[in-house]
Coordinates of C-alpha atoms in Angstrom, one line a residue:
X8 CA -14.8 39.2 0.3
X9 CA -14.3 41.5 2.1
X10 CA -13.7 41.3 6.4
X11 CA -16.6 41.8 8.0
X12 CA -14.3 42.8 11.5
X13 CA -11.1 43.3 11.8
X14 CA -7.8 40.8 12.6
X15 CA -7.5 39.5 15.5
X16 CA -4.9 37.5 15.4
X17 CA -3.1 35.1 17.8
X18 CA 0.2 33.0 17.2
X19 CA 0.8 29.5 19.0
X20 CA 4.7 28.5 18.3
X21 CA 5.1 25.0 19.1
X22 CA 8.7 23.8 20.6
X23 CA 7.9 20.2 19.5
X24 CA 10.2 19.1 22.0
X25 CA 13.8 19.3 20.4
X26 CA 12.2 18.3 16.8
X27 CA 11.5 22.1 16.4
X28 CA 13.2 24.2 19.6
X29 CA 16.6 22.2 19.0
X30 CA 17.4 23.7 16.1
X31 CA 15.0 26.8 15.1
X32 CA 15.1 29.5 18.1
X33 CA 11.8 30.3 19.2
X34 CA 12.0 33.1 21.1
X35 CA 12.8 35.1 18.7
X36 CA 9.8 33.7 16.4
X37 CA 7.4 34.6 18.7
X38 CA 9.3 38.4 19.6
X39 CA 9.3 38.6 16.0
X40 CA 5.6 37.2 15.2
X41 CA 4.4 39.8 18.0
X42 CA 5.1 42.2 15.5
X43 CA 3.0 41.0 12.4
X44 CA -0.6 43.0 11.6
X45 CA -3.4 42.7 13.1
X46 CA -1.7 39.9 15.8
X47 CA -2.6 40.4 19.5
X48 CA -1.1 37.1 21.2
X49 CA 1.6 35.3 20.1
X50 CA 2.8 32.1 22.8
X51 CA 5.5 29.6 22.6
X52 CA 4.8 25.9 24.2
X53 CA 6.3 22.9 24.1
X54 CA 3.8 20.6 22.9
X55 CA 0.8 22.7 21.7
X56 CA -0.9 19.7 21.3
X57 CA -0.9 18.3 24.5
X58 CA -3.7 19.2 26.9
X59 CA -1.9 22.1 28.4
X60 CA -1.0 23.2 24.8
X61 CA -5.0 23.0 23.6
X62 CA -6.1 24.8 27.3
X63 CA -4.5 27.8 26.2
X64 CA -5.7 27.9 22.7
X65 CA -8.8 28.2 24.4
X66 CA -7.6 30.5 27.1
X67 CA -6.7 33.3 24.7
X68 CA -8.8 32.8 22.5
X69 CA -11.7 34.3 25.4
X70 CA -9.2 36.1 26.9
X71 CA -8.4 38.1 23.8
X72 CA -11.2 38.3 21.6
X73 CA -8.6 36.0 18.6
X74 CA -10.7 35.5 15.5
X75 CA -8.3 33.8 13.9
X76 CA -5.4 31.0 15.5
X77 CA -2.3 30.5 13.8
X78 CA -0.2 27.4 15.0
X79 CA 3.2 27.2 14.1
X80 CA 4.4 23.6 14.7
X81 CA 4.6 20.6 13.8
X82 CA 2.3 18.0 10.1
X83 CA -1.0 19.4 9.2
X84 CA -1.7 15.7 7.8
X85 CA -1.7 14.5 11.3
X86 CA -3.1 17.1 13.7
X87 CA -4.8 20.0 11.8
X88 CA -7.8 18.5 12.7
X89 CA -7.4 18.8 16.9
X90 CA -6.3 21.9 17.0
X91 CA -9.7 23.5 14.7
X92 CA -11.7 21.2 16.6
X93 CA -10.6 23.0 19.7
X94 CA -10.6 26.9 17.8
X95 CA -14.4 25.0 17.6
X96 CA -14.9 24.4 21.5
X97 CA -13.2 28.0 22.6
X98 CA -16.5 29.0 20.1
X99 CA -14.3 30.6 17.0
X100 CA -14.9 29.0 13.4
X101 CA -12.8 26.4 12.9
X102 CA -12.4 27.5 9.6
X103 CA -10.4 30.9 10.8
X104 CA -7.6 28.4 11.1
X105 CA -3.8 28.1 9.8
X106 CA -1.4 26.1 10.3
X107 CA 2.0 26.3 9.5
X108 CA 5.3 23.4 9.3
X109 CA 7.7 24.9 11.0
X110 CA 9.5 21.2 11.4
X111 CA 9.4 19.4 8.3
X112 CA 10.3 22.2 5.5
X113 CA 12.3 24.5 8.8
X114 CA 13.8 22.7 11.2
X115 CA 14.4 18.8 9.7
X116 CA 15.5 20.3 6.7
X117 CA 18.0 22.8 8.2
X118 CA 19.0 21.4 11.0
X119 CA 22.2 22.0 10.3
X120 CA 21.6 25.7 10.3
X121 CA 20.1 27.0 13.5
X122 CA 20.2 30.9 12.1
X123 CA 18.7 30.0 8.7
X124 CA 16.5 28.3 10.0
X125 CA 15.3 30.6 12.7
X126 CA 14.6 32.9 9.6
X127 CA 12.8 30.7 7.0
X128 CA 10.5 29.4 10.0
X129 CA 9.9 33.3 10.5
X130 CA 9.3 33.8 7.2
X131 CA 6.8 30.6 7.1
X132 CA 4.7 32.5 10.0
X133 CA 4.6 36.0 8.1
X134 CA 3.1 34.3 5.1
X135 CA 0.5 32.6 7.4
X136 CA -0.4 35.6 9.6
X137 CA -1.5 37.6 6.2
X138 CA -3.1 34.5 4.9
X139 CA -5.1 34.3 7.9
X140 CA -6.2 37.9 8.1
X141 CA -8.5 36.9 4.6
X142 CA -9.8 33.8 6.1
X143 CA -13.8 33.3 6.3
X144 CA -15.9 31.9 8.1
X145 CA -17.3 28.9 6.8
X146 CA -20.3 26.7 7.0
X147 CA -20.5 23.0 6.2
X148 CA -23.8 21.6 4.1
X149 CA -25.0 18.3 4.4
X150 CA -25.8 16.0 1.5
X151 CA -27.7 12.6 1.1
X152 CA -25.2 10.0 0.8
X153 CA -25.7 6.7 -0.8
X154 CA -25.5 3.8 2.0
X155 CA -23.1 1.2 -0.7
X156 CA -19.6 -0.1 -1.9
X157 CA -18.9 -0.7 -5.0
X158 CA -15.6 -3.1 -4.8
X159 CA -13.5 -4.0 -7.9
X160 CA -11.9 -7.3 -8.1
X161 CA -13.5 -10.5 -7.2
X162 CA -10.1 -12.0 -5.4
X163 CA -9.9 -13.2 -1.6
X164 CA -9.5 -9.5 -0.8
X165 CA -12.2 -8.3 -2.9
X166 CA -13.9 -11.0 -1.8
X167 CA -13.7 -10.6 1.8
X168 CA -13.6 -6.5 1.7
X169 CA -17.7 -6.9 0.2
X170 CA -18.8 -10.2 2.6
X171 CA -17.2 -7.7 5.9
X172 CA -19.2 -4.6 4.2
X173 CA -22.4 -7.1 3.6
X174 CA -22.9 -8.6 6.7
X175 CA -23.1 -5.0 8.1
X176 CA -25.9 -3.9 6.1
X177 CA -24.5 -2.4 3.4
X178 CA -25.7 -2.9 -0.6
X179 CA -22.5 -4.1 -1.9
X180 CA -21.9 -4.4 -6.0
X181 CA -18.5 -7.0 -7.1
X182 CA -17.1 -6.8 -10.2
X183 CA -15.3 -9.1 -11.2
X184 CA -13.9 -9.5 -14.5
X185 CA -13.3 -12.7 -15.5
X186 CA -15.8 -15.5 -15.6
X187 CA -15.4 -16.4 -12.2
X188 CA -14.2 -14.7 -8.6
X189 CA -11.0 -15.9 -6.5
X190 CA -8.2 -14.4 -8.4
X191 CA -5.1 -16.5 -8.2
X192 CA -6.5 -18.0 -5.7
X193 CA -7.9 -20.4 -7.8
X194 CA -3.4 -21.4 -8.7
X195 CA -2.7 -22.0 -5.6
X196 CA -2.1 -25.7 -4.1
X197 CA -1.7 -25.3 -0.5
X198 CA -1.6 -22.6 2.0
X199 CA 1.2 -20.8 3.7
X200 CA 1.8 -20.7 7.1
X201 CA -1.6 -22.5 7.5
X202 CA -1.0 -25.6 5.1
X203 CA -4.3 -25.0 3.8
X204 CA -5.9 -26.1 0.7
X205 CA -6.1 -23.1 -1.7
X206 CA -9.2 -24.0 -2.9
X207 CA -11.4 -24.9 -0.1
X208 CA -10.2 -21.5 1.2
X209 CA -11.8 -20.3 -2.0
X210 CA -14.8 -22.3 -1.8
X211 CA -16.0 -20.8 1.4
X212 CA -15.0 -17.8 0.2
X213 CA -17.3 -18.0 -3.0
X214 CA -20.3 -19.7 -0.8
X215 CA -20.1 -16.4 1.6
X216 CA -20.8 -14.1 -0.9
X217 CA -23.1 -16.1 -3.5
X218 CA -25.8 -17.0 0.0
X219 CA -25.3 -13.0 1.0
X220 CA -28.4 -10.7 -0.3
X221 CA -26.5 -8.1 -0.4
X222 CA -23.9 -8.6 -2.5
X223 CA -25.1 -8.3 -6.2
X224 CA -22.6 -10.1 -8.4
X225 CA -21.3 -8.5 -12.0
X226 CA -19.4 -11.2 -14.0
X227 CA -17.4 -10.4 -17.0
X228 CA -17.8 -6.8 -16.2
X229 CA -15.1 -3.9 -16.3
X230 CA -15.5 -0.2 -14.7
X231 CA -15.6 2.2 -17.8
X232 CA -15.7 5.8 -16.0
X233 CA -16.1 7.1 -12.4
X234 CA -17.5 10.7 -10.8
X235 CA -18.8 12.1 -8.0
X236 CA -17.3 12.4 -4.7
X237 CA -17.5 10.5 -1.3
X238 CA -20.7 9.7 -0.8
X239 CA -22.3 9.9 -4.4
X240 CA -19.8 8.5 -7.0
X241 CA -21.5 7.6 -10.8
X242 CA -20.3 4.3 -11.8
X243 CA -20.6 3.4 -15.6
X244 CA -20.1 -1.1 -15.7
X245 CA -19.0 -2.0 -19.1
X246 CA -20.3 -6.0 -19.5
X247 CA -18.1 -7.9 -21.3
X248 CA -16.1 -6.4 -24.7
X249 CA -19.5 -4.8 -26.0
X250 CA -19.3 -1.1 -26.1
X251 CA -23.0 -0.7 -25.7
X252 CA -23.4 -2.7 -22.9
X253 CA -23.4 -0.6 -20.1
X254 CA -24.3 -0.3 -16.7
X255 CA -25.6 2.6 -14.8
X256 CA -24.9 2.9 -10.5
X257 CA -25.2 5.4 -7.4
X258 CA -22.5 4.2 -5.0
X259 CA -20.8 5.7 -1.1
X260 CA -17.8 4.0 -1.7
X261 CA -15.1 2.8 -3.8
X262 CA -12.6 -0.6 -2.9
X263 CA -10.1 -1.0 -5.1
X264 CA -9.1 -5.0 -4.8
X265 CA -8.1 -5.4 -9.0
X266 CA -4.8 -7.6 -7.2
X267 CA -1.6 -8.4 -9.4
X268 CA -0.3 -11.5 -11.6
X269 CA 2.5 -12.7 -11.3
X270 CA 5.8 -11.5 -14.2
X271 CA 6.2 -14.0 -16.7
X272 CA 10.1 -14.2 -17.2
X273 CA 10.3 -14.8 -21.0
X274 CA 13.7 -15.0 -21.9
X275 CA 15.2 -15.6 -18.3
X276 CA 17.2 -18.4 -17.5
X277 CA 15.7 -20.7 -20.9
X278 CA 12.0 -19.6 -19.1
X279 CA 9.9 -20.8 -22.5
X280 CA 12.7 -21.9 -24.2
X281 CA 13.2 -25.1 -22.3
X282 CA 9.6 -26.7 -21.0
X283 CA 11.3 -27.8 -17.7
X284 CA 11.6 -24.1 -16.6
X285 CA 8.9 -22.5 -15.0
X286 CA 7.7 -20.4 -12.5
X287 CA 6.8 -20.7 -8.8
X288 CA 2.9 -19.5 -10.1
X289 CA 3.3 -22.5 -12.7
X290 CA 4.4 -25.2 -10.1
X291 CA 1.6 -25.1 -8.1
X292 CA -1.0 -25.0 -11.0
X293 CA 1.3 -28.9 -12.0
X294 CA 1.3 -28.7 -8.2
X295 CA -2.5 -28.7 -7.9
X296 CA -3.6 -30.7 -10.9
X297 CA -1.0 -34.1 -10.2
X298 CA 0.4 -32.9 -13.9
X299 CA 3.6 -32.8 -12.2
X300 CA 5.3 -36.3 -12.0
X301 CA 8.3 -37.2 -9.5
X302 CA 11.8 -34.8 -10.4
X303 CA 14.9 -36.4 -8.9
X304 CA 16.8 -32.8 -9.5
X305 CA 14.9 -29.3 -8.6
X306 CA 16.9 -26.1 -8.6
X307 CA 14.6 -22.6 -7.7
X308 CA 16.2 -19.3 -8.8
X309 CA 14.6 -17.0 -6.7
X310 CA 15.1 -12.7 -7.7
X311 CA 13.9 -13.3 -10.9
X312 CA 12.6 -10.4 -12.5
X313 CA 13.1 -8.3 -9.4
X314 CA 15.6 -5.9 -7.6
X315 CA 16.5 -5.2 -11.2
X316 CA 18.4 -1.7 -11.0
X317 CA 16.0 0.0 -14.0
X318 CA 12.3 -1.0 -14.3
X319 CA 10.9 -4.3 -11.6
X320 CA 13.5 -2.5 -8.4
X321 CA 10.8 -3.7 -5.1
X322 CA 11.4 -6.7 -3.5
X323 CA 8.1 -8.7 -4.2
X324 CA 8.6 -10.1 -1.1
X325 CA 6.8 -13.1 -0.6
X326 CA 8.6 -14.8 -3.3
X327 CA 11.1 -16.2 -0.5
X328 CA 8.0 -18.2 1.5
X329 CA 6.3 -19.5 -2.3
X330 CA 9.9 -20.3 -2.9
X331 CA 10.3 -22.7 0.8
X332 CA 6.9 -23.9 0.7
X333 CA 7.2 -25.4 -2.3
X334 CA 10.2 -26.8 -1.7
X335 CA 9.2 -28.7 1.5
X336 CA 5.9 -30.1 -0.9
X337 CA 7.9 -31.1 -3.4
X338 CA 10.5 -32.9 -1.0
X339 CA 7.3 -33.9 1.1
X340 CA 5.9 -35.8 -2.6
X341 CA 9.4 -37.1 -3.0
X342 CA 11.7 -37.9 -0.9
X343 CA 14.1 -38.5 -2.2
X344 CA 14.6 -35.4 -4.8
X345 CA 17.2 -33.0 -4.2
X346 CA 16.0 -29.6 -4.1
X347 CA 18.5 -26.8 -4.4
X348 CA 16.9 -22.7 -4.3
X349 CA 19.9 -19.7 -5.6
X350 CA 18.9 -16.7 -4.1
X351 CA 20.5 -13.6 -3.7
X352 CA 18.7 -12.3 -0.2
X353 CA 16.6 -14.8 2.3
X354 CA 13.5 -13.0 3.7
X355 CA 11.8 -15.2 6.0
X356 CA 9.9 -12.7 8.7
X357 CA 7.6 -13.5 11.0
X358 CA 6.1 -17.5 10.9
X359 CA 8.2 -18.2 7.4
X360 CA 11.7 -18.5 9.8
X361 CA 10.5 -21.3 11.1
X362 CA 9.4 -23.1 7.2
X363 CA 12.9 -21.9 7.0
X364 CA 14.5 -24.0 9.3
X365 CA 12.3 -26.4 8.2
X366 CA 13.8 -27.1 4.8
X367 CA 17.3 -26.8 6.2
X368 CA 16.7 -29.7 8.6
X369 CA 15.3 -32.1 5.1
X370 CA 18.3 -31.0 3.7
X371 CA 17.1 -28.2 0.9
X372 CA 19.6 -26.2 -0.2
X373 CA 21.0 -23.3 -0.4
X374 CA 23.2 -21.3 -2.3
X375 CA 24.0 -17.7 -2.6
X376 CA 25.0 -15.8 -5.7
X377 CA 25.7 -12.3 -7.0
X378 CA 23.6 -9.8 -8.8
X379 CA 26.2 -9.6 -11.3
X380 CA 26.7 -13.1 -11.8
X381 CA 23.5 -14.5 -12.3
X382 CA 22.8 -18.4 -13.1
X383 CA 22.7 -19.5 -16.1
X384 CA 21.0 -22.4 -17.3
X385 CA 22.4 -24.3 -19.6
X386 CA 20.4 -27.6 -22.3
X387 CA 22.0 -31.3 -21.9
X388 CA 21.8 -33.7 -24.9
X389 CA 20.0 -35.3 -23.3
X390 CA 16.9 -33.4 -23.0
X391 CA 18.3 -32.2 -19.5
X392 CA 19.8 -29.0 -17.4
X393 CA 22.7 -27.8 -16.5
X394 CA 22.4 -24.6 -14.1
X395 CA 25.6 -23.0 -13.7
X396 CA 25.5 -20.8 -10.5
X397 CA 29.1 -19.5 -9.2
X398 CA 29.0 -19.5 -5.2
X399 CA 29.9 -16.3 -3.2
X400 CA 30.3 -18.7 -0.1
X401 CA 32.7 -21.4 -1.6
X402 CA 33.7 -18.3 -4.4
X403 CA 33.9 -21.1 -7.2
X404 CA 31.5 -21.5 -9.8
X405 CA 28.8 -24.7 -9.5
X406 CA 27.4 -26.8 -12.0
X407 CA 24.1 -28.3 -10.8
X408 CA 22.4 -31.0 -12.6
X409 CA 18.3 -30.4 -13.2
X410 CA 15.0 -32.1 -15.0
X411 CA 13.2 -28.8 -13.8
X412 CA 14.4 -25.2 -13.1
X413 CA 11.7 -22.7 -10.9
X414 CA 11.9 -18.7 -11.1
X415 CA 10.5 -16.8 -8.6
X416 CA 9.3 -14.1 -10.2
X417 CA 7.3 -11.0 -8.4
X418 CA 3.5 -9.6 -8.7
X419 CA 3.4 -6.9 -11.1
X420 CA 0.1 -4.5 -11.3
X421 CA -3.1 -6.2 -12.4
X422 CA -3.9 -5.0 -16.1
X423 CA -7.3 -4.3 -14.7
X424 CA -5.1 -1.5 -12.4
X425 CA -3.4 -0.5 -14.7
X426 CA -6.8 0.6 -16.0
X427 CA -8.6 2.0 -13.2
X428 CA -6.2 4.1 -12.5
X429 CA -6.9 7.3 -14.4
X430 CA -10.8 5.9 -14.4
X431 CA -10.8 6.6 -10.9
X432 CA -8.2 9.3 -10.6
X433 CA -5.6 7.5 -8.3
X434 CA -2.6 7.1 -8.8
X435 CA 0.4 4.3 -9.2
X436 CA 3.3 4.2 -7.3
X437 CA 7.0 3.7 -9.6
X438 CA 6.7 0.1 -8.4
X439 CA 2.7 -0.2 -11.1
X440 CA 1.2 -0.6 -7.8
X441 CA -1.5 1.6 -6.5
X442 CA -0.4 4.7 -4.4
X443 CA -2.1 4.9 -0.7
X444 CA -2.4 8.6 1.0
X445 CA -0.5 7.8 3.4
X446 CA 1.7 4.8 4.9
X447 CA 1.5 5.2 8.0
X448 CA -1.8 7.6 9.1
X449 CA -3.8 6.6 5.9
X450 CA -2.5 3.4 4.8
X451 CA -5.4 1.8 2.8
X452 CA -6.7 5.3 2.4
X453 CA -6.3 7.5 -1.6
X454 CA -5.9 10.4 -1.7
X455 CA -9.6 10.7 -3.3
X456 CA -11.7 10.8 -0.6
X457 CA -14.4 7.5 -0.1
X458 CA -11.3 5.7 -2.3
X459 CA -9.9 2.7 -0.6
X460 CA -7.8 0.0 -2.3
X461 CA -6.9 -4.2 -0.3
X462 CA -4.6 -7.2 -1.3
X463 CA -1.9 -7.1 -3.5
X464 CA -3.5 -4.5 -5.8
X465 CA -1.4 -2.1 -3.3
X466 CA 1.3 -4.7 -3.0
X467 CA 3.3 -7.3 -2.8
X468 CA 1.3 -9.3 0.0
X469 CA 0.5 -13.2 0.6
X470 CA -3.2 -14.5 1.5
X471 CA -3.3 -14.3 4.8
X472 CA -2.0 -10.0 5.1
X473 CA -4.3 -9.9 2.1
X474 CA -7.8 -10.8 4.1
X475 CA -6.1 -9.0 6.7
X476 CA -6.2 -5.4 5.0
X477 CA -9.6 -6.3 3.6

């Protein structure tokens, strides 16, 4: 396609305070820009995104009759919409705008080489001008959209998202692969820091779903295939294991809330070898069902299967709080019991710091161990266990008699999430969890417009955080 008019290009180079101007020689860049083909205006500004900078762009469009605009500044991810709308306000089609990032791509990465950074900025602007000469005006079209949403996952975050949207009048399809709603919340006992009964929270959430006529439940169902785009997604659901029992849906948006699952540390610290070695989640199930019985000596081992040198290198965030919560519950049920927590590092953010202080006050013991010298769980002839650990504070091995060992294991991506990733064409990060578009600017969005994520499918979170994100 050929240009229907001669290009008249305006270039606006931003200092971005000292972010760009402290490295790149802006006046030299501006003078160079004036020599480029079809450039009739080149200006510099301390902050092009300020009201003064935006006014300069609009004034120059009118004064010089600009029909193309190039801004050399920071990242288009945050500022491109602002500059496009400024062009539009001045009567210029917003698609006749080009932005070049000379902050991340030049000044920041070459801050110790100002001369080379300046030359690179000039080269980036030259390429942007070459592209701008061939830009054509475009008009956006309007399409009918489907005012409904698909929520994949019936845990607490999926339920919260579904109920919230349904109460706003939208039609919701809530898909759950299991026969019951609730996800991991079904297995929890007491929630921290509130201390509420998990069963009551779940009952209230499920009641809110079933009482809302805008929510259509699809139990024992998986998402088989998805195509389309924001506002018009075509979704194929598979009921049960039958490949022939399929259902077609049309929705406008998709929310991924497939949740996570607790890692099973088979082969670590005697798990599955000794019946009195359990995970924190299994301990909560025993507490909830009142099947635990009294244990006089309980040892909890943190970071089992997480923060490894390879594989699951990430911290699961909530393990420390879960251990503190369960340790306090054990001391409440059995005041004479001795509870010891073996940790590498202890993370108790927010209100959970109070739990740590309470644990100290109730004489729960804390022993720090080294990653290179992990605790050993050894069976005794009398069916008890001994946990041997090198105490980094004492600088010596310590042996702890134990009749219950509890392993704090990380949350890992649920199989439903792993299956859904290729179907939705949305990425998983190196930790196996869904990868958002931008951690600060678009923390619940995927790069595919119209698809969102919430809850532990996105990463380890407690119940409060999962609800808040939904």
